[in-house]
Amino acid sequence: AKNSDRPWTFPEGSIFLQIDAFVQRCCDLLEVCEGQQQFACRSRGQPMPAFGGTKAAEISNSLFEIEDSFLKNLSRLQNVDYDILDVRAPKWSDHFGIFKNQMRDLEVMYMNVINSAFEGVGTVQSAVAVLDSFFLLAKRERVKAFVDKMGEKLYNLFTLEMNNNVKREFEHFRKQPSLPIIQGHPHYAGTALSVKGLMLRIQQQMEELNMLCYLEPCREQDQTRDVYNNLHGNMEAFVLQVFGEWVAELKGMDDMNLGKRLQVGLLTRPEDSTLMQRLKGGLLESNFDKEMLKMFQEVYYWEKIQGSGI
């Protein structure tokens, strides 16, 4: 009882040394398991994602080679002549250190494969498919961080697509006189349809990027959204402007002459036809009012353009 106030003076290091060593051994084995998840998909029965493009076979073969190398390194660790859970075994630190360095080398090889896969894509959609595939495969932190970095490059790819391609095409449509539009389409509605096609093009790509919910917010993402919103808004305003110009031209048509335009023969002979052709019957051509035909064409295609206040 008289010694009850004396503090304990046990050396904690020596008491918990083996427990700490066992906990560290478990952490080492967890890293081995993580390596199996990262590099040994095929041997674990996990299906490999279907890569597209011309480099699909090359990517798959490279991943299989990495897996074969990992399994060889793992077999050497499995065949040690001591119990891997025995914390008193002095050789574990050396064997595991070698295995860990080999995994670092495999990580570098793995990231090179990812980089090579992205070099073979040219569109945002295909790049998103590649990113999705490697996101499912990424298990180790270093590989995960590299996949996130490639996601940032994906936003840059879309920004370049909008600035270098879509925006340039849009600027061509805004020039006067405008570039030739699709054959068979009227002037105003044809121009609007072409710009609508550009809007749909970037809208689909933006929707693909929005599906990448696993990517952390970044500066590149904010910049891409700003460029998209500005470009999409400008194109939508241009479509409204073209529609307004067509409506103004439509109102400029003389209402009093609309009836007269319809009171003409539907067929006529060409004015340059010879007398012999006329005597033999000659050729006939449509005599319907050309301005009315243009108006009907415009109406037909404007009806196909929905939204945007039209």
XYZ file of C-alpha atoms in Angstrom:
310
model
C 0.000 0.000 0.000
C 2.835 2.349 0.800
C 4.195 1.860 -2.727
C 0.858 2.614 -4.470
C 1.869 6.201 -5.279
C 5.012 5.206 -7.139
C 4.698 5.709 -10.940
C 5.279 2.857 -13.356
C 8.706 2.943 -14.897
C 8.331 0.165 -17.448
C 10.307 0.753 -20.674
C 7.487 1.037 -23.197
C 9.804 0.469 -26.156
C 10.828 -2.988 -25.044
C 7.303 -3.989 -24.007
C 5.548 -3.014 -27.259
C 8.471 -3.601 -29.609
C 7.218 -6.913 -30.937
C 3.644 -5.642 -31.195
C 4.781 -2.633 -33.220
C 6.911 -4.907 -35.381
C 3.934 -7.194 -36.032
C 1.720 -4.236 -36.942
C 4.387 -3.058 -39.389
C 4.622 -6.573 -40.836
C 0.860 -6.530 -41.427
C 1.211 -3.164 -43.181
C 3.918 -4.653 -45.398
C 1.657 -7.552 -46.320
C -1.194 -5.155 -47.058
C 1.123 -3.414 -49.506
C 1.791 -6.781 -51.136
C -1.967 -7.320 -51.476
C -2.335 -3.841 -52.930
C 0.332 -4.719 -55.470
C -1.672 -7.791 -56.459
C -4.738 -5.627 -56.986
C -2.751 -3.216 -59.134
C -0.587 -5.497 -61.229
C -2.194 -8.965 -61.197
C -5.695 -8.463 -62.574
C -5.634 -11.408 -64.943
C -4.389 -13.920 -62.354
C -7.112 -12.782 -59.935
C -9.799 -13.348 -62.556
C -10.617 -9.648 -62.948
C -11.615 -8.888 -66.553
C -9.398 -6.412 -68.342
C -11.145 -3.322 -69.778
C -11.617 -3.332 -73.530
C -9.258 -0.706 -74.911
C -10.054 0.853 -78.258
C -7.967 2.436 -80.971
C -4.935 1.283 -82.884
C -2.874 0.771 -79.715
C -5.379 -1.521 -77.980
C -3.347 -4.709 -78.442
C -0.111 -2.950 -77.483
C -1.641 -1.617 -74.252
C -3.048 -4.996 -73.228
C 0.233 -6.787 -73.970
C 2.187 -4.231 -71.948
C -0.108 -4.701 -68.950
C 0.234 -8.479 -69.232
C 4.035 -8.167 -69.288
C 3.908 -6.028 -66.145
C 1.720 -8.660 -64.497
C 4.140 -11.448 -65.406
C 7.028 -9.480 -63.902
C 5.070 -8.834 -60.723
C 4.131 -12.495 -60.319
C 7.783 -13.510 -60.653
C 8.765 -11.037 -57.949
C 5.885 -12.208 -55.779
C 6.865 -15.868 -56.128
C 10.340 -15.084 -54.782
C 8.750 -13.437 -51.764
C 6.417 -16.391 -51.264
C 9.243 -18.938 -51.357
C 11.299 -17.536 -48.484
C 12.576 -20.104 -45.977
C 10.887 -18.566 -42.919
C 7.448 -17.643 -41.644
C 6.576 -14.211 -43.020
C 4.594 -13.466 -39.840
C 7.611 -14.126 -37.625
C 8.761 -10.655 -36.600
C 12.050 -12.096 -35.378
C 13.031 -13.228 -38.876
C 15.878 -10.858 -39.818
C 15.727 -11.441 -43.588
C 12.241 -10.042 -44.120
C 13.297 -6.411 -44.292
C 15.820 -7.189 -47.045
C 13.447 -9.361 -49.059
C 10.542 -6.952 -48.723
C 12.787 -3.984 -49.544
C 13.787 -5.635 -52.824
C 10.150 -6.448 -53.599
C 9.083 -2.878 -52.818
C 11.717 -1.406 -55.133
C 10.582 -3.758 -57.874
C 7.001 -2.551 -57.412
C 8.188 1.039 -57.796
C 9.780 0.091 -61.109
C 6.538 -1.577 -62.189
C 4.645 1.577 -61.258
C 6.853 3.579 -63.609
C 6.217 1.044 -66.368
C 2.488 1.168 -65.645
C 2.393 4.958 -65.868
C 4.300 4.814 -69.155
C 1.582 2.511 -70.499
C -1.095 4.982 -69.390
C 0.757 7.831 -71.054
C 1.143 5.818 -74.250
C -2.576 5.016 -74.252
C -3.462 8.711 -74.132
C -1.051 9.512 -76.944
C -3.107 7.305 -79.240
C -6.412 9.166 -78.767
C -7.553 12.203 -80.705
C -11.037 12.946 -79.393
C -12.472 13.769 -76.001
C -14.811 10.762 -76.104
C -12.000 8.280 -76.701
C -9.838 9.949 -74.042
C -12.682 9.661 -71.519
C -12.992 5.942 -72.318
C -9.258 5.446 -71.689
C -9.421 7.404 -68.439
C -12.394 5.356 -67.226
C -10.536 2.124 -67.937
C -7.413 3.096 -66.025
C -9.411 4.584 -63.160
C -10.917 1.137 -62.597
C -7.445 -0.408 -62.676
C -5.682 2.167 -60.476
C -5.232 0.879 -56.912
C -1.890 2.214 -55.681
C -1.686 5.862 -54.667
C 1.039 6.736 -57.131
C -0.936 5.312 -60.047
C -4.136 6.980 -58.821
C -2.391 10.349 -58.693
C -1.112 9.840 -62.238
C -4.624 9.011 -63.482
C -5.916 12.201 -61.835
C -3.161 14.138 -63.588
C -4.228 12.684 -66.928
C -7.759 13.819 -66.102
C -6.470 17.387 -65.889
C -4.882 16.947 -69.313
C -8.239 15.737 -70.586
C -9.809 19.076 -69.686
C -6.960 20.813 -71.506
C -7.625 18.626 -74.556
C -11.261 19.715 -74.624
C -10.282 23.367 -74.197
C -7.918 23.099 -77.171
C -10.659 21.409 -79.191
C -13.008 24.319 -78.514
C -10.445 27.077 -79.092
C -8.595 25.651 -82.087
C -11.358 23.836 -83.971
C -14.910 24.658 -82.911
C -14.314 28.348 -82.330
C -12.513 28.700 -85.662
C -15.391 27.065 -87.529
C -17.872 29.261 -85.705
C -15.940 32.393 -86.631
C -16.109 31.323 -90.281
C -19.905 31.166 -90.072
C -20.032 34.658 -88.582
C -18.055 36.201 -91.437
C -19.804 38.064 -94.235
C -20.310 36.673 -96.747
C -20.667 33.371 -94.933
C -19.023 30.208 -96.159
C -21.029 27.828 -98.342
C -23.449 25.828 -96.246
C -24.637 22.275 -96.701
C -25.984 21.665 -100.185
C -29.762 21.767 -100.320
C -30.150 23.887 -97.197
C -31.456 27.458 -97.320
C -29.235 30.373 -96.350
C -30.522 31.322 -92.901
C -31.706 27.968 -91.562
C -28.713 26.196 -93.110
C -26.322 28.512 -91.299
C -28.213 28.014 -88.036
C -28.188 24.224 -88.467
C -24.436 24.247 -89.004
C -23.879 26.269 -85.830
C -26.335 24.042 -83.972
C -24.184 21.105 -85.026
C -21.156 22.753 -83.423
C -23.173 23.380 -80.268
C -24.226 19.739 -80.116
C -20.629 18.675 -80.698
C -19.234 20.491 -77.660
C -22.331 19.733 -75.590
C -21.846 15.988 -76.013
C -18.178 16.286 -75.097
C -19.018 18.353 -72.025
C -21.540 15.724 -70.943
C -18.819 13.091 -71.270
C -16.551 15.131 -69.000
C -19.344 15.669 -66.487
C -19.564 11.888 -66.116
C -16.038 11.866 -64.642
C -17.385 12.357 -61.132
C -14.343 10.677 -59.572
C -11.971 13.471 -60.591
C -11.159 16.067 -57.971
C -12.060 19.700 -58.798
C -9.116 21.512 -60.359
C -8.187 24.771 -62.056
C -8.271 23.166 -65.511
C -11.851 22.051 -64.917
C -12.980 25.584 -64.047
C -11.197 27.049 -67.071
C -12.790 24.483 -69.379
C -16.266 25.218 -68.045
C -15.745 28.956 -68.552
C -14.614 28.475 -72.162
C -17.531 26.118 -72.824
C -20.160 28.430 -71.334
C -18.857 31.447 -73.258
C -18.599 29.624 -76.576
C -21.952 27.879 -76.220
C -23.621 31.158 -75.259
C -22.107 32.991 -78.231
C -23.273 30.328 -80.658
C -26.771 30.306 -79.193
C -26.943 34.093 -79.506
C -25.763 33.840 -83.121
C -28.538 31.368 -83.966
C -31.065 33.794 -82.494
C -29.514 36.606 -84.519
C -29.795 34.614 -87.759
C -33.395 33.759 -86.934
C -34.144 37.435 -86.347
C -32.587 38.372 -89.688
C -34.737 35.816 -91.480
C -37.902 37.006 -89.723
C -37.074 40.592 -90.703
C -36.639 39.532 -94.338
C -39.888 37.592 -94.167
C -41.761 40.625 -92.893
C -40.263 42.652 -95.707
C -42.088 40.600 -98.312
C -45.060 42.450 -99.782
C -48.190 40.891 -98.287
C -50.259 42.256 -101.151
C -48.197 40.327 -103.691
C -48.334 36.960 -101.938
C -51.600 36.068 -103.620
C -50.297 37.093 -107.025
C -47.208 34.952 -106.509
C -49.466 31.907 -106.240
C -51.618 32.810 -109.246
C -49.117 31.747 -111.873
C -48.763 28.628 -113.932
C -46.796 25.874 -112.244
C -44.951 24.844 -115.422
C -43.362 26.826 -118.225
C -40.971 26.363 -121.101
C -37.478 27.773 -120.756
C -37.133 31.172 -122.368
C -34.012 30.149 -124.252
C -35.630 27.098 -125.878
C -35.602 27.125 -129.667
C -38.660 27.227 -131.892
C -38.069 23.624 -133.024
C -38.003 22.453 -129.403
C -41.260 24.253 -128.737
C -42.888 22.704 -131.808
C -41.750 19.238 -130.735
C -42.914 19.777 -127.217
C -39.575 20.939 -125.803
C -38.679 20.920 -122.126
C -40.706 22.142 -119.173
C -39.507 23.662 -115.941
C -41.119 24.716 -112.694
C -42.626 28.178 -112.743
C -43.335 28.340 -109.002
C -42.192 31.589 -107.421
C -38.546 31.248 -106.395
C -38.903 33.499 -103.365
C -41.810 31.406 -102.111
C -39.750 28.241 -102.542
C -36.952 29.789 -100.516
C -39.415 30.765 -97.797
C -40.897 27.250 -97.623
C -37.415 25.773 -97.383
C -36.522 28.131 -94.576
C -39.722 27.271 -92.683
C -39.131 23.539 -93.109
C -35.641 23.640 -91.629
C -36.391 26.192 -88.926
C -39.067 23.824 -87.648
C -36.306 21.268 -87.128
C -34.397 23.687 -84.909
C -36.023 23.579 -81.510
C -35.142 25.600 -78.426
C -32.940 28.681 -78.229
C -36.064 30.853 -78.160
C -37.044 29.879 -81.709
